[in-house]
C-alpha positions as a LaTeX table, in Angstrom:
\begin{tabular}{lrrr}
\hline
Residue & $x$ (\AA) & $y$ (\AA) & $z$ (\AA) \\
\hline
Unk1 & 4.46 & 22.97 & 0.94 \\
Unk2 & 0.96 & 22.17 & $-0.99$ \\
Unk3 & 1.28 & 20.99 & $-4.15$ \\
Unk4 & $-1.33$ & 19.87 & $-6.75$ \\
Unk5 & 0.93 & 19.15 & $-9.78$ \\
Unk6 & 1.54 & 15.92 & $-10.23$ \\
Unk7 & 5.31 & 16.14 & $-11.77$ \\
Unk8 & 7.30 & 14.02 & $-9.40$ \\
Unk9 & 9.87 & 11.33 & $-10.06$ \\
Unk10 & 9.29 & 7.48 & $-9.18$ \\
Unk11 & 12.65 & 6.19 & $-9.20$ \\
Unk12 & 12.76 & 2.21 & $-9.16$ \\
Unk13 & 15.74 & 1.93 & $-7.37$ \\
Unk14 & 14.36 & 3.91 & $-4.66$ \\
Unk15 & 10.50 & 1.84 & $-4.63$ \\
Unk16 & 12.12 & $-1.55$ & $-4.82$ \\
Unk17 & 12.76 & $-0.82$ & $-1.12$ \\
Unk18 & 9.59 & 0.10 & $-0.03$ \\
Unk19 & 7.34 & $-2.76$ & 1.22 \\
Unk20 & 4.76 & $-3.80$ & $-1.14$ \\
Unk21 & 1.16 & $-3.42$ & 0.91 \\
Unk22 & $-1.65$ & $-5.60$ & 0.84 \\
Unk23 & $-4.93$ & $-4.73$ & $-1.44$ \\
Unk24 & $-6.88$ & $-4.08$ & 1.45 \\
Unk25 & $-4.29$ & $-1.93$ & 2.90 \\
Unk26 & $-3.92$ & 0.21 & $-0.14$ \\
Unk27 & $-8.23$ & 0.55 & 0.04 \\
Unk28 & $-8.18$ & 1.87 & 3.32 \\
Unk29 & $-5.39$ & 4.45 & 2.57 \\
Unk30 & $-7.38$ & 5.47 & $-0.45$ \\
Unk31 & $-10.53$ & 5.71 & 1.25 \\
Unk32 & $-8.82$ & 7.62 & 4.26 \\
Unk33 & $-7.01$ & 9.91 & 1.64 \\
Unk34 & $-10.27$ & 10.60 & $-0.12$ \\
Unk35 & $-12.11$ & 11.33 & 3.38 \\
Unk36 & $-9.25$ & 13.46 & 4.84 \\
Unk37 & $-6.88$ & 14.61 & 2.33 \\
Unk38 & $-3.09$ & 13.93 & 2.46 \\
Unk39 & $-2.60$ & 14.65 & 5.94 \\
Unk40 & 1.38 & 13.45 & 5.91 \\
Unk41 & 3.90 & 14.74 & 2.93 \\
Unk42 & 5.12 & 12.94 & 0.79 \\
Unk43 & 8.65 & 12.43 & 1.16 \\
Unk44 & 10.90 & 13.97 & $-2.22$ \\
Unk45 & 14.96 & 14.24 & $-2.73$ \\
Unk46 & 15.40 & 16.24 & $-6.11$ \\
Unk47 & 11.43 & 16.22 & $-7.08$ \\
Unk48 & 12.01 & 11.93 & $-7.08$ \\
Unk49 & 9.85 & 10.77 & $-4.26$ \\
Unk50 & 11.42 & 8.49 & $-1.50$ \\
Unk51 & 8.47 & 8.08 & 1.07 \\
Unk52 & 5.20 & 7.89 & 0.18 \\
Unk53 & 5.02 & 6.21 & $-2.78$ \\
Unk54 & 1.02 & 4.85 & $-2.65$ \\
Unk55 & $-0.27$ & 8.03 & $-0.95$ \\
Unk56 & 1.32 & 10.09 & $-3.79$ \\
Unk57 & $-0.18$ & 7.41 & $-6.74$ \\
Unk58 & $-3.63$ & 7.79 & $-4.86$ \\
Unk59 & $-4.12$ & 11.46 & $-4.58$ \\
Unk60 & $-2.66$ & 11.49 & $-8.53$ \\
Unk61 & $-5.42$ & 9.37 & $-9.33$ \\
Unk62 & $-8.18$ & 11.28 & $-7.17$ \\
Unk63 & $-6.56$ & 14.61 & $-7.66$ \\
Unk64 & $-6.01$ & 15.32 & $-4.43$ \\
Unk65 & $-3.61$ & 18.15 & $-3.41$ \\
Unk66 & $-0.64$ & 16.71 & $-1.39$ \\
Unk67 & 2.03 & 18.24 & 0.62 \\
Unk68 & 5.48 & 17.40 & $-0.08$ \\
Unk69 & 9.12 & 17.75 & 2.57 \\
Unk70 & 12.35 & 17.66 & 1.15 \\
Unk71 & 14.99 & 16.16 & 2.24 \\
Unk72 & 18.51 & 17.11 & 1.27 \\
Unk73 & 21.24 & 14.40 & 0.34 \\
Unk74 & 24.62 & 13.79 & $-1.21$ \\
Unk75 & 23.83 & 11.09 & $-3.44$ \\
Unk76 & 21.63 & 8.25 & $-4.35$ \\
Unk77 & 22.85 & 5.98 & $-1.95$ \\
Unk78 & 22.66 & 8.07 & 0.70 \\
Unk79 & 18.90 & 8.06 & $-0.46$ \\
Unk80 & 19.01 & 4.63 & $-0.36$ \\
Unk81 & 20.61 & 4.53 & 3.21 \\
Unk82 & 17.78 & 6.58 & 4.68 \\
Unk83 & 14.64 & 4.77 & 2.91 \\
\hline
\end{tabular}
């Protein structure tokens, strides 16, 4: 599904378990994202995002439509079991 609003939920329980990436990492997602669009979803659970945490704050910040999957759980921790 495409989406261009930018209304989804950063949860900090969920991003404390992402790695963090280096600077020059994050520049050549950006410049990718910017070149090709959002080519993978990002990942949400309830409209709260639990993959794809950078590619999501880059196409925010560009305006770049993104796609989104949703995945269906119980609970939080069974969020937290799958990141």
């Amino acid at each position: 599904m495409e989406q261009t609003a930018f209304d989804l939920i950063i949860d900090p329980d969920f991003k404390k378990y992402i790695f963090p990436i280096t600077r020059k990492h994050y520049s050549r997602l950006e410049s990718d994202i910017i070149s090709n669009g959002c080519r993978k979803p990002i990942i949400i659970w309830n409209k709260t995002i639990i993959d794809g945490f950078y590619k999501y704050k880059i196409c925010k910040e560009h305006n770049i439509a993104l796609n989104v999957e949703k995945m269906v759980f119980d609970c939080k921790e069974s969020v937290i079991a799958w990141i």
